[in-house]
Tab-separated table of N, CA and C in Angstrom:
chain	number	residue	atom	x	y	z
A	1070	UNK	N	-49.565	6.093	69.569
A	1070	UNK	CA	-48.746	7.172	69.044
A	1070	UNK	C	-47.346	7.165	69.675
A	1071	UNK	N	-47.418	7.006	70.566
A	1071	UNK	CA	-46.097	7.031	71.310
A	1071	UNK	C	-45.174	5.788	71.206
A	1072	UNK	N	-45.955	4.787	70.674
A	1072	UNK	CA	-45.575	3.326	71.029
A	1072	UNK	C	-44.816	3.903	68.858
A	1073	UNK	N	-45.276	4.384	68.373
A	1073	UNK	CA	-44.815	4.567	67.103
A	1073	UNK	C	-43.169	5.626	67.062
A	1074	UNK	N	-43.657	6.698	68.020
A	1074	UNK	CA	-42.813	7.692	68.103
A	1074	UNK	C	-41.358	6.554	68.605
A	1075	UNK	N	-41.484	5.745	69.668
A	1075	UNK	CA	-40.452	4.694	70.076
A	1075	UNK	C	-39.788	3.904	68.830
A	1076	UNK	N	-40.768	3.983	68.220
A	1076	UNK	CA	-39.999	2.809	66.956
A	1076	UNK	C	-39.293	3.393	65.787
A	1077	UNK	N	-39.563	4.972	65.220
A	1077	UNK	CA	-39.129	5.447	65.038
A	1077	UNK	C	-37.624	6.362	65.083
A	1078	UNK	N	-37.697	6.252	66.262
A	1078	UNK	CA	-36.325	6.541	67.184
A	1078	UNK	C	-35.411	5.594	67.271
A	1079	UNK	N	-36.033	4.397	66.963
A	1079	UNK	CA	-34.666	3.121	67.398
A	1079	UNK	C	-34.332	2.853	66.195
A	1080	UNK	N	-35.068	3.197	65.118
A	1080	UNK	CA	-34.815	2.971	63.635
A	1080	UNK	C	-33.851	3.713	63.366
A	1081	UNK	N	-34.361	5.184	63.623
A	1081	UNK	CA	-33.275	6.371	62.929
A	1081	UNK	C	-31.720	6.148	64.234
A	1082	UNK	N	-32.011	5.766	65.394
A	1082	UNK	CA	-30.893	5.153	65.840
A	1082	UNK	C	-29.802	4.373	65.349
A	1083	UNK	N	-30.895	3.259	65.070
A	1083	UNK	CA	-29.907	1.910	64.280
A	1083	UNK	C	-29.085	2.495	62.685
A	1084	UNK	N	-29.922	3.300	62.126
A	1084	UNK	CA	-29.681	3.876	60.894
A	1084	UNK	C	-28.264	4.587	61.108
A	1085	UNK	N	-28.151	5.255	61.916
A	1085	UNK	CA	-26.996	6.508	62.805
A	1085	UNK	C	-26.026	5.317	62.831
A	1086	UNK	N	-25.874	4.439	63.677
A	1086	UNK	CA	-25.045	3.006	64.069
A	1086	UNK	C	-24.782	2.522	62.977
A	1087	UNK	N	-25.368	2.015	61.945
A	1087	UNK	CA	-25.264	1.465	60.594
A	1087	UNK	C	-24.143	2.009	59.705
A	1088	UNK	N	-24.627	2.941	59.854
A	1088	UNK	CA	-23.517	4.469	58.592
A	1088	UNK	C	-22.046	4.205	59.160
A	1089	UNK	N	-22.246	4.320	60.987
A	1089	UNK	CA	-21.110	5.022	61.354
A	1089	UNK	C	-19.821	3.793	61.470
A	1090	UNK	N	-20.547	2.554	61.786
A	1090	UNK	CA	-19.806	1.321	61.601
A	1090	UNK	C	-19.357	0.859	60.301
A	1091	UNK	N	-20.280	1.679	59.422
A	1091	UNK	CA	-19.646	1.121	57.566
A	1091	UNK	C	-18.505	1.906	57.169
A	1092	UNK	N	-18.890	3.003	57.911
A	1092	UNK	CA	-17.638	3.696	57.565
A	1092	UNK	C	-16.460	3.818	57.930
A	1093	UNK	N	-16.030	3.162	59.440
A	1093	UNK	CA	-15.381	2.251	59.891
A	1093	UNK	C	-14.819	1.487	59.431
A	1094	UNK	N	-15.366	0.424	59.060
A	1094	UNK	CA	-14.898	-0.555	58.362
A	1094	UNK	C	-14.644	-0.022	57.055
A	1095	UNK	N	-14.848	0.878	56.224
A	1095	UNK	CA	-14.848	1.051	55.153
A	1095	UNK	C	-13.048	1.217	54.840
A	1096	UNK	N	-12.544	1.747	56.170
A	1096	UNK	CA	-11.350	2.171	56.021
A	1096	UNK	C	-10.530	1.133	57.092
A	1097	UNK	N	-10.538	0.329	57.219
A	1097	UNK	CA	-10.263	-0.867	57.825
A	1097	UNK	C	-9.766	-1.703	56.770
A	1098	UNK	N	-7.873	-1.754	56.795
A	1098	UNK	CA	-7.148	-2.576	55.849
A	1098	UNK	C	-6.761	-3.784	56.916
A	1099	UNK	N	-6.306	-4.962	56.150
A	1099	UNK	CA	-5.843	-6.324	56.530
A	1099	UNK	C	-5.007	-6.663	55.838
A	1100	UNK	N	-3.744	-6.820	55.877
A	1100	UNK	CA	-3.011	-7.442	55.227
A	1100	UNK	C	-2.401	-8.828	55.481
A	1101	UNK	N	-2.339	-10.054	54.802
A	1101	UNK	CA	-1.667	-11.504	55.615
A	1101	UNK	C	-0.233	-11.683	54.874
A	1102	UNK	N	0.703	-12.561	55.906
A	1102	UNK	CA	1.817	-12.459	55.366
A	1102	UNK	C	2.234	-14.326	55.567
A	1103	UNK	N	2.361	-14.725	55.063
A	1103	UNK	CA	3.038	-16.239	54.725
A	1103	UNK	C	3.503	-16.308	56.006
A	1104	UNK	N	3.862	-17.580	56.574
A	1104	UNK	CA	3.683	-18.104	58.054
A	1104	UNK	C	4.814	-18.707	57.690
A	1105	UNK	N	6.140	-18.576	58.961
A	1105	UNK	CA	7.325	-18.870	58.766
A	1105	UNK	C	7.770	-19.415	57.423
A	1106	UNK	N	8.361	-18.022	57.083
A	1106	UNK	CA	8.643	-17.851	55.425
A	1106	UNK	C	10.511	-18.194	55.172
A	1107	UNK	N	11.269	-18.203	56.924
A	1107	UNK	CA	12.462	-17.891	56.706
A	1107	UNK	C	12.824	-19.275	57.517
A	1108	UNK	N	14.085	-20.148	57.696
A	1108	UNK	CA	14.529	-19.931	59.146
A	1108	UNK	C	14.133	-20.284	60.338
A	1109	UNK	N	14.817	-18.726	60.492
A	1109	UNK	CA	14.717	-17.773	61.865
A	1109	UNK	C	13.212	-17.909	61.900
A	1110	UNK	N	12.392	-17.586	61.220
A	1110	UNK	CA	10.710	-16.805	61.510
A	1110	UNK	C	10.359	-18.474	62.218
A	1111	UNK	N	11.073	-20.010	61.615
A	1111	UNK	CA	10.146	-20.821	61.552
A	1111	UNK	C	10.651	-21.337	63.399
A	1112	UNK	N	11.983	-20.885	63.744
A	1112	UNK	CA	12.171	-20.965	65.155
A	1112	UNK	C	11.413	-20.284	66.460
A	1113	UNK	N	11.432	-19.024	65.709
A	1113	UNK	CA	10.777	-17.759	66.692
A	1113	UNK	C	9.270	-17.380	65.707
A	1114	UNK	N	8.279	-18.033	66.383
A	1114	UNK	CA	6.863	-17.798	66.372
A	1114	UNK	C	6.442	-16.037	66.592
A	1115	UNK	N	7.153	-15.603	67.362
A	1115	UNK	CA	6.922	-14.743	68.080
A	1115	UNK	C	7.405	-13.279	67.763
A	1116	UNK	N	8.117	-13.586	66.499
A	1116	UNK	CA	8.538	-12.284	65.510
A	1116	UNK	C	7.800	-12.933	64.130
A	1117	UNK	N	6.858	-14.031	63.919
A	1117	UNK	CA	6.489	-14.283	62.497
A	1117	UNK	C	5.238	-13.460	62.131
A	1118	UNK	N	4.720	-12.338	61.546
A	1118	UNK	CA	3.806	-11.649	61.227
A	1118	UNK	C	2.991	-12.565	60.345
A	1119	UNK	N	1.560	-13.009	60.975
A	1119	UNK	CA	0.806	-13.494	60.126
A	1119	UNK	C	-0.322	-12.523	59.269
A	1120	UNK	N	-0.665	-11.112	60.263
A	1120	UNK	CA	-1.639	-10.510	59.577
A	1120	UNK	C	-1.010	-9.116	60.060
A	1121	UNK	N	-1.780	-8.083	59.696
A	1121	UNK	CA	-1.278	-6.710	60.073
A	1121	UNK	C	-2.461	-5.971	59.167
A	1122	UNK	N	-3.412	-5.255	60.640
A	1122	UNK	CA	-4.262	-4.111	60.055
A	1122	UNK	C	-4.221	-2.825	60.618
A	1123	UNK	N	-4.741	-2.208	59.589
A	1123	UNK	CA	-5.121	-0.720	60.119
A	1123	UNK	C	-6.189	0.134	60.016
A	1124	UNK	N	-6.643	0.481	60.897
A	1124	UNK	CA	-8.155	0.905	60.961
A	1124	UNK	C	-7.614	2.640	61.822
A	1125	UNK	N	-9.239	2.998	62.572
A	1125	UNK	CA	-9.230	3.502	63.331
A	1125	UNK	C	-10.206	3.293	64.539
A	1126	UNK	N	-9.800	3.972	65.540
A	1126	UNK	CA	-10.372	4.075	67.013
A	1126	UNK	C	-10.894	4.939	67.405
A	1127	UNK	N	-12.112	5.636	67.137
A	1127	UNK	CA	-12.671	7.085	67.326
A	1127	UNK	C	-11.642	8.099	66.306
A	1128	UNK	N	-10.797	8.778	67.025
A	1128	UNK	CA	-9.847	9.755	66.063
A	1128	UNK	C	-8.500	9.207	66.134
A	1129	UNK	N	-8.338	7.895	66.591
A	1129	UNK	CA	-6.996	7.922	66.661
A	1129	UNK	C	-6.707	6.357	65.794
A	1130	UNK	N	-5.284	6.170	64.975
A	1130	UNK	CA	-5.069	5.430	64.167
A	1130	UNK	C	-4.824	3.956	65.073
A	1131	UNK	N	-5.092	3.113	64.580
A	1131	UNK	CA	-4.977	1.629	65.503
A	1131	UNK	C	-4.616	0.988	64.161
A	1132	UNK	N	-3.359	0.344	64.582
A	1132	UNK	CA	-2.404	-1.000	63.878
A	1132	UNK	C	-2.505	-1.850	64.834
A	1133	UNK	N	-2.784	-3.138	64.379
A	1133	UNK	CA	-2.945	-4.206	65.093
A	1133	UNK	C	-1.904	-5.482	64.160
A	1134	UNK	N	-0.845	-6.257	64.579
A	1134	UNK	CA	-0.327	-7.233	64.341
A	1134	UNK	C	-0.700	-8.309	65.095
A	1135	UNK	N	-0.651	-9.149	63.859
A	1135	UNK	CA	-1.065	-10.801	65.074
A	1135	UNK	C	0.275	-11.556	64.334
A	1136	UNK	N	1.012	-12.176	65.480
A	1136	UNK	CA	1.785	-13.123	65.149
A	1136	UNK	C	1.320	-14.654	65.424
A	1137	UNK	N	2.593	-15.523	64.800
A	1137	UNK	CA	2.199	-16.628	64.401
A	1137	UNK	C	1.971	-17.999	65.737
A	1138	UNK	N	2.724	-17.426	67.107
A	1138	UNK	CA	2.791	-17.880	68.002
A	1138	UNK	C	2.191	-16.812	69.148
A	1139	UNK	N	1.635	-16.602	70.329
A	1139	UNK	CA	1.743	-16.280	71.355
A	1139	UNK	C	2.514	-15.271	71.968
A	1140	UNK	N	2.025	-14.074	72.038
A	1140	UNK	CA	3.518	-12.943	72.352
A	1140	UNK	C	3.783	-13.041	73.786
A	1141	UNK	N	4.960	-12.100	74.343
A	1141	UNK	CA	5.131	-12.373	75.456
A	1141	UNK	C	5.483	-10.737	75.384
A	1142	UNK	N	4.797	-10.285	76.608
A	1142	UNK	CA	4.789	-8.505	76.445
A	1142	UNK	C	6.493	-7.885	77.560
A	1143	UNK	N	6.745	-9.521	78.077
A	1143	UNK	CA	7.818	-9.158	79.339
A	1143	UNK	C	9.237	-8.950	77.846
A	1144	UNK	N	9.101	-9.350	76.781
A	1144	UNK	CA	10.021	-9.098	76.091
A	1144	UNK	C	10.266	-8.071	74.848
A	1145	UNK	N	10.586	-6.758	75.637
A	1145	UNK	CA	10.526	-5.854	74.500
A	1145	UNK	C	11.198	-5.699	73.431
A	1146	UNK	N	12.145	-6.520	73.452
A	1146	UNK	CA	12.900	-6.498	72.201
A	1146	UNK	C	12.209	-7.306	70.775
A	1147	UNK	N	10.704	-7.938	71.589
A	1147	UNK	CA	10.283	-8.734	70.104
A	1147	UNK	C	9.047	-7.867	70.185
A	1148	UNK	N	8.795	-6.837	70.501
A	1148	UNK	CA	7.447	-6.119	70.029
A	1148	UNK	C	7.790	-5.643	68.687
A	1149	UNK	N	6.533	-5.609	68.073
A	1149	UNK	CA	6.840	-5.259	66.163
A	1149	UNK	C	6.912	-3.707	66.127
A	1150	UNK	N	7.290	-3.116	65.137
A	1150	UNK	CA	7.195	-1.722	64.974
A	1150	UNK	C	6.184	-1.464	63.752
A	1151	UNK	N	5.699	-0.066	63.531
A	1151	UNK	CA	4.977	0.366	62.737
A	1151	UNK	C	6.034	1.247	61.737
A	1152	UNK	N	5.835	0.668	60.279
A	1152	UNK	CA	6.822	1.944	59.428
A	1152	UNK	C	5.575	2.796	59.121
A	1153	UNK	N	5.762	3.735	58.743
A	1153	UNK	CA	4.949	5.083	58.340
A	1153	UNK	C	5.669	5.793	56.979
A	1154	UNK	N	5.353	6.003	56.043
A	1154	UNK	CA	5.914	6.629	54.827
A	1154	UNK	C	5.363	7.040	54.158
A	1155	UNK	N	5.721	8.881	54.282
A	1155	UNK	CA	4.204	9.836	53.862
A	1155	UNK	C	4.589	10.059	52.311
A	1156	UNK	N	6.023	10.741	52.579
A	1156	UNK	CA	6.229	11.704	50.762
A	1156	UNK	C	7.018	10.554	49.984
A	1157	UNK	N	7.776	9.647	50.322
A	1157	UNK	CA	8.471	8.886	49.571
A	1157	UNK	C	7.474	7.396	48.890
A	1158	UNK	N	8.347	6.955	48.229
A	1158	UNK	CA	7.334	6.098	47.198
A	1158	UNK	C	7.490	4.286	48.213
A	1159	UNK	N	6.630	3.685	46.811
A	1159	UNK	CA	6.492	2.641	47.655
A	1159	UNK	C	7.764	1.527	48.558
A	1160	UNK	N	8.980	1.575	48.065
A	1160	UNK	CA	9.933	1.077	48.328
A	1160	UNK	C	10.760	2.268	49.666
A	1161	UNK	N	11.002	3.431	49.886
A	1161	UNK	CA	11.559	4.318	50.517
A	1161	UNK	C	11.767	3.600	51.746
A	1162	UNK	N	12.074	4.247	52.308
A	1162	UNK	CA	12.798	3.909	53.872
A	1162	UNK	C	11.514	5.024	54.613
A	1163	UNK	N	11.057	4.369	55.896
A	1163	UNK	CA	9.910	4.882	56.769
A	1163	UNK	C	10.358	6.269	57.417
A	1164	UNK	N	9.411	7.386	57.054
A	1164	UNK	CA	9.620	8.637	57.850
A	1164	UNK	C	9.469	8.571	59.314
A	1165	UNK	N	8.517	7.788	59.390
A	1165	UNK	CA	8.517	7.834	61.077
A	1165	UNK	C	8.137	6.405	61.106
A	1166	UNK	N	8.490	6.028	62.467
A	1166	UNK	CA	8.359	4.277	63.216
A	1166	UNK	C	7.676	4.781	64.270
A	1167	UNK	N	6.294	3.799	64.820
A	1167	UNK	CA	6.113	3.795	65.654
A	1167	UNK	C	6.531	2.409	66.936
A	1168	UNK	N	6.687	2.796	68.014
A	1168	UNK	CA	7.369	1.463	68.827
A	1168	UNK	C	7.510	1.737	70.387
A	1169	UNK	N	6.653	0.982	70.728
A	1169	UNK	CA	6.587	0.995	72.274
A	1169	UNK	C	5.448	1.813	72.473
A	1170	UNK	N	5.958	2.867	73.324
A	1170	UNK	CA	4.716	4.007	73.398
A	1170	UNK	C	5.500	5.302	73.251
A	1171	UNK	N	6.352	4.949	71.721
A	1171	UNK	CA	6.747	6.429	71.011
A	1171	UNK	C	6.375	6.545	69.365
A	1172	UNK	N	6.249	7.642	69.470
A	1172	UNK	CA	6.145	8.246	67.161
A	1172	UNK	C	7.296	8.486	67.541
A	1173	UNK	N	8.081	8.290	66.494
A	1173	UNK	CA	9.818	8.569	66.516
A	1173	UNK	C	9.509	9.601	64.768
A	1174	UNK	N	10.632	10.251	64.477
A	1174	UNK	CA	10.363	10.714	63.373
A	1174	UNK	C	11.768	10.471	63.050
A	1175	UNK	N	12.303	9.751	61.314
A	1175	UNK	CA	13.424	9.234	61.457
A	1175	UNK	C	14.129	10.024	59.892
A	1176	UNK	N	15.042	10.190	60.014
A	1176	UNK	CA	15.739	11.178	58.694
A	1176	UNK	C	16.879	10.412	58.600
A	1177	UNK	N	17.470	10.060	57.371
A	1177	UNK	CA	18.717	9.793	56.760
A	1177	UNK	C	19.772	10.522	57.832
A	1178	UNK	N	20.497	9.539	58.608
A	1178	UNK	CA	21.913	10.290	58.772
A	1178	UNK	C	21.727	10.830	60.110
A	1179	UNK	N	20.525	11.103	60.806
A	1179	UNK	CA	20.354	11.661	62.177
A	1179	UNK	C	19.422	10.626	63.132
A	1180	UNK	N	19.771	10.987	64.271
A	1180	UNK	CA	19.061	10.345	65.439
A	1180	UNK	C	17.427	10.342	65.173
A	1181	UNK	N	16.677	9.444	65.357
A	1181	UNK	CA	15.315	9.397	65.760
A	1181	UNK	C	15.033	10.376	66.478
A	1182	UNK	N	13.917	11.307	65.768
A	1182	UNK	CA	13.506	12.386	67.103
A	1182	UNK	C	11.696	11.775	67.597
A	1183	UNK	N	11.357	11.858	69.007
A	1183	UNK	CA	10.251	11.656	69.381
A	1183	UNK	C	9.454	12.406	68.718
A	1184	UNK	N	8.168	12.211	68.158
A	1184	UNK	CA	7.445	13.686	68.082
A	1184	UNK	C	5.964	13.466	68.868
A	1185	UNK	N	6.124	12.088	69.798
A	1185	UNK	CA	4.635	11.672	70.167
A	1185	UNK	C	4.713	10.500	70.767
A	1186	UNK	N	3.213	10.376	71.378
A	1186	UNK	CA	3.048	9.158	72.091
A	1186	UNK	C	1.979	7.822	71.493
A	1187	UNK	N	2.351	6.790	71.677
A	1187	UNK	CA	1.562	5.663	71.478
A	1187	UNK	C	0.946	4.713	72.493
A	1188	UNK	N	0.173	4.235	72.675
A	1188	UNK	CA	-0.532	3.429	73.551
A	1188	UNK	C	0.179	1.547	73.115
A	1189	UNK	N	0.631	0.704	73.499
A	1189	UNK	CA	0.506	-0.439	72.883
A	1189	UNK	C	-0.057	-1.387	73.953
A	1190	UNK	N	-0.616	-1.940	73.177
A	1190	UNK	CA	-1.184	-3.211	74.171
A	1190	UNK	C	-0.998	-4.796	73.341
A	1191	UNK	N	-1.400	-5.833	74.391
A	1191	UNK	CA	-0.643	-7.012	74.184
A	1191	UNK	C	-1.666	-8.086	74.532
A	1192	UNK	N	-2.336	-8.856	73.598
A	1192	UNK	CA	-3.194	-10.076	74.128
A	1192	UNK	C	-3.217	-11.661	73.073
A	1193	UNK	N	-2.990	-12.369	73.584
A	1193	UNK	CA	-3.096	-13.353	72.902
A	1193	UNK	C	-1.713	-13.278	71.900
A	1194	UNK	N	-1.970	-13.069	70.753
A	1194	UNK	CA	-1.114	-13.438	69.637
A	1194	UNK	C	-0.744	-12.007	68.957
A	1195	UNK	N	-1.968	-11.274	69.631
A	1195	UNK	CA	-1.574	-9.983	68.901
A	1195	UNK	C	-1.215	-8.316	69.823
A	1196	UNK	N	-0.436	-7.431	68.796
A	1196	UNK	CA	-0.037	-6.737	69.854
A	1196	UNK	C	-0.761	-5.393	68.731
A	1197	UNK	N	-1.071	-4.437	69.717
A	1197	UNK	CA	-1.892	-3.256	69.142
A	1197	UNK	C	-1.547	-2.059	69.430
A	1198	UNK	N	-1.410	-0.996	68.701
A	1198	UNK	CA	-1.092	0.067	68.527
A	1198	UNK	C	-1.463	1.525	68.174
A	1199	UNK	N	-2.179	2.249	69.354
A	1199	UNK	CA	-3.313	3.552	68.967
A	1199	UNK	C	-2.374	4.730	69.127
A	1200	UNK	N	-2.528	6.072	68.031
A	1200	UNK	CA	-1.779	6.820	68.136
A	1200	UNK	C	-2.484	7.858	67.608
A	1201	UNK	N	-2.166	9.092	67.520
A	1201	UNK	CA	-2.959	10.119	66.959
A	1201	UNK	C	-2.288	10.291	65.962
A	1202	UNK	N	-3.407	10.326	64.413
A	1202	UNK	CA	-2.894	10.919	63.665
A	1202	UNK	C	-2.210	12.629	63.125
A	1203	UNK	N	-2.511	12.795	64.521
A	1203	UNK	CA	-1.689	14.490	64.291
A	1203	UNK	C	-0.735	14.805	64.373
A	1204	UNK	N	0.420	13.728	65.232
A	1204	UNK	CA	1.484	13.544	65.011
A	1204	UNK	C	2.353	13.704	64.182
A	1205	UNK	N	1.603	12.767	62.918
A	1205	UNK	CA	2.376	12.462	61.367
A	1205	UNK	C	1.945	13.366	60.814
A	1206	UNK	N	0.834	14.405	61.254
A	1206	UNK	CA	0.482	15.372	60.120
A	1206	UNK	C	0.053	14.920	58.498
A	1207	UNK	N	-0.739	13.934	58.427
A	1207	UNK	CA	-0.523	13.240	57.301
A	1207	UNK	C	-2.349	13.212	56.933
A	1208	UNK	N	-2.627	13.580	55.618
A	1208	UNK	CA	-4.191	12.684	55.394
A	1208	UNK	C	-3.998	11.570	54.675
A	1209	UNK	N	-2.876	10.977	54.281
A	1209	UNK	CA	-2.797	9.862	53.987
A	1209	UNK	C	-1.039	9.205	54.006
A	1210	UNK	N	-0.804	7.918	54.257
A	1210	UNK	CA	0.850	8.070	54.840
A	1210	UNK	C	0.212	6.190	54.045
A	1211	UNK	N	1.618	5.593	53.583
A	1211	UNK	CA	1.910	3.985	53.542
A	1211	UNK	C	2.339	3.639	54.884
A	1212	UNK	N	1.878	2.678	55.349
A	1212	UNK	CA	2.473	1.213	56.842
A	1212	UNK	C	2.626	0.128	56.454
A	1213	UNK	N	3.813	-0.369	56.930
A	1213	UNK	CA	4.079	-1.601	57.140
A	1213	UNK	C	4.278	-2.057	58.429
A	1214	UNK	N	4.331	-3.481	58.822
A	1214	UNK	CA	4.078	-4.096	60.189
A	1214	UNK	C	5.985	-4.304	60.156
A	1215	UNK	N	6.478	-4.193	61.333
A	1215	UNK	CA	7.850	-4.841	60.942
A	1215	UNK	C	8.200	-5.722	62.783
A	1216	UNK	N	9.062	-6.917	62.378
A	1216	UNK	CA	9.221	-7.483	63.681
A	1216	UNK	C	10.637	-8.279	62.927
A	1217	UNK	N	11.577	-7.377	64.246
A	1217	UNK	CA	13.163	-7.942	64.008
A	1217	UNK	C	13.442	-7.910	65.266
A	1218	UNK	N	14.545	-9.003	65.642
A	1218	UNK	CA	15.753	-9.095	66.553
A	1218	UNK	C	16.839	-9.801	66.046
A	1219	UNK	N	18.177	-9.322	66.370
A	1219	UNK	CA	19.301	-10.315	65.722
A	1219	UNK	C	19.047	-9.971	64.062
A	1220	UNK	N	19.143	-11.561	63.688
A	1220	UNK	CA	19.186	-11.683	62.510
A	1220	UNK	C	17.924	-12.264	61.643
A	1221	UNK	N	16.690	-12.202	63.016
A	1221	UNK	CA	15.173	-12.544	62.310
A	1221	UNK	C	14.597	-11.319	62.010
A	1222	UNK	N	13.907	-11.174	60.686
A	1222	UNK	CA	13.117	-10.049	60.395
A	1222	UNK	C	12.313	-10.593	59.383
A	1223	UNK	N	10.996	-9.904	59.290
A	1223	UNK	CA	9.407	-10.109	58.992
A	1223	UNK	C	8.896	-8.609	58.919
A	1224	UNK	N	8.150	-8.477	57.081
A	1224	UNK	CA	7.944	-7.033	57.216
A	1224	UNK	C	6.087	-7.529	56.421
A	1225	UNK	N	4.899	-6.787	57.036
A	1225	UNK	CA	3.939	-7.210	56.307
A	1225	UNK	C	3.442	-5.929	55.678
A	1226	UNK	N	2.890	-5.496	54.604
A	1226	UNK	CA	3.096	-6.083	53.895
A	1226	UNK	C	4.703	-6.475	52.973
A	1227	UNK	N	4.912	-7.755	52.614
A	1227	UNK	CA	6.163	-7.637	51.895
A	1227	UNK	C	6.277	-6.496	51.074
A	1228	UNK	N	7.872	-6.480	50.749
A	1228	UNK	CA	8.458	-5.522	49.765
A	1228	UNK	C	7.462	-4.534	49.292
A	1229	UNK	N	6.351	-3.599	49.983
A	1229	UNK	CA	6.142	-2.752	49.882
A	1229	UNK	C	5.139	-1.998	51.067
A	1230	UNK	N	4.738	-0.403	50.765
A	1230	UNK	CA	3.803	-0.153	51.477
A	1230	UNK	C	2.439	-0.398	51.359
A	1231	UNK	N	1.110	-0.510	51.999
A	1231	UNK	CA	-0.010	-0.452	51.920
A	1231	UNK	C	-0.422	1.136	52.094
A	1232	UNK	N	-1.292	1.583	51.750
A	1232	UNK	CA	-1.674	3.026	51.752
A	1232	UNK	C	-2.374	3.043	52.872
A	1233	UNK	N	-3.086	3.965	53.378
A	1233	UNK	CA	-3.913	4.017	54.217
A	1233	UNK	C	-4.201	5.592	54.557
A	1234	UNK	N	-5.709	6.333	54.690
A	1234	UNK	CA	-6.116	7.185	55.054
A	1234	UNK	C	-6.233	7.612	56.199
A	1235	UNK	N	-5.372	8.830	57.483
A	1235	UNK	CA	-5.538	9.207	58.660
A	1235	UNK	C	-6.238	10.001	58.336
């Protein structure tokens, strides 16, 4: 009886685990972007966006970029940014950027205002990005991956937004 009551429990366990990982993934986007498409991208590995997803992390939103070479975290001027674009359409200019370990909130004509913090981290090829979606105030906002310096720039997805549910 007991040896049943055990098996029961690891079932309705695994069952609990099952759901909660599908649903996870359920909202888990990937986007890939053409591998030194420019140039510049085919010199500097290290601003070329090969993939760009967005999921989540318990309650908080995680963008993850992988570039085409090896990042180097001592150089902040090539970390990628996150566009965010809640009310405007698919082409608009991003309401808020995320970058470094700030939510910036950005308006036509005025300074970037902070409205929050971001976590980023840095391994291998790819650099990652957890933030709370309460920030953006948003149940659903478009992202794009973006990585510029100078005169190299790489936006994934191209010429538009991907949707995505916070």
């Amino acid at each position: 009886m007991m040896r049943q009551l055990r098996l029961v429990t690891l079932c309705a366990a695994l069952a609990v685990f099952a759901l909660a990982a599908a649903a996870a993934l359920a909202n888990r986007q990937t986007v890939r972007d053409a591998r030194a498409e420019t140039k510049a991208l085919k010199k500097n590995g290290r601003l070329d966006i090969i993939r760009a997803t967005a999921g989540h992390q318990g309650e908080l939103l995680k963008h993850v970029v992988t570039m085409r070479r090896r990042v180097d975290p001592d150089r902040p001027k090539e970390r990628p940014l996150i566009g965010l674009n809640a009310r405007g359409g698919p082409h608009s200019d991003p309401e808020f950027l995320v970058f470094g370990a700030d939510v910036f909130k950005v308006r036509a004509g005025k300074d970037p205002k902070r409205v929050g913090g971001a976590e980023l981290s840095s391994r291998g090829r790819r650099w990652a990005y957890l933030f709370d979606p309460a920030q953006i105030d948003l149940k659903r906002y478009g992202w794009a991956a973006i990585a510029t310096r100078g005169k190299t720039f790489d936006v994934a997805p191209a010429g538009r937004y991907k949707n995505h549910r916070a």
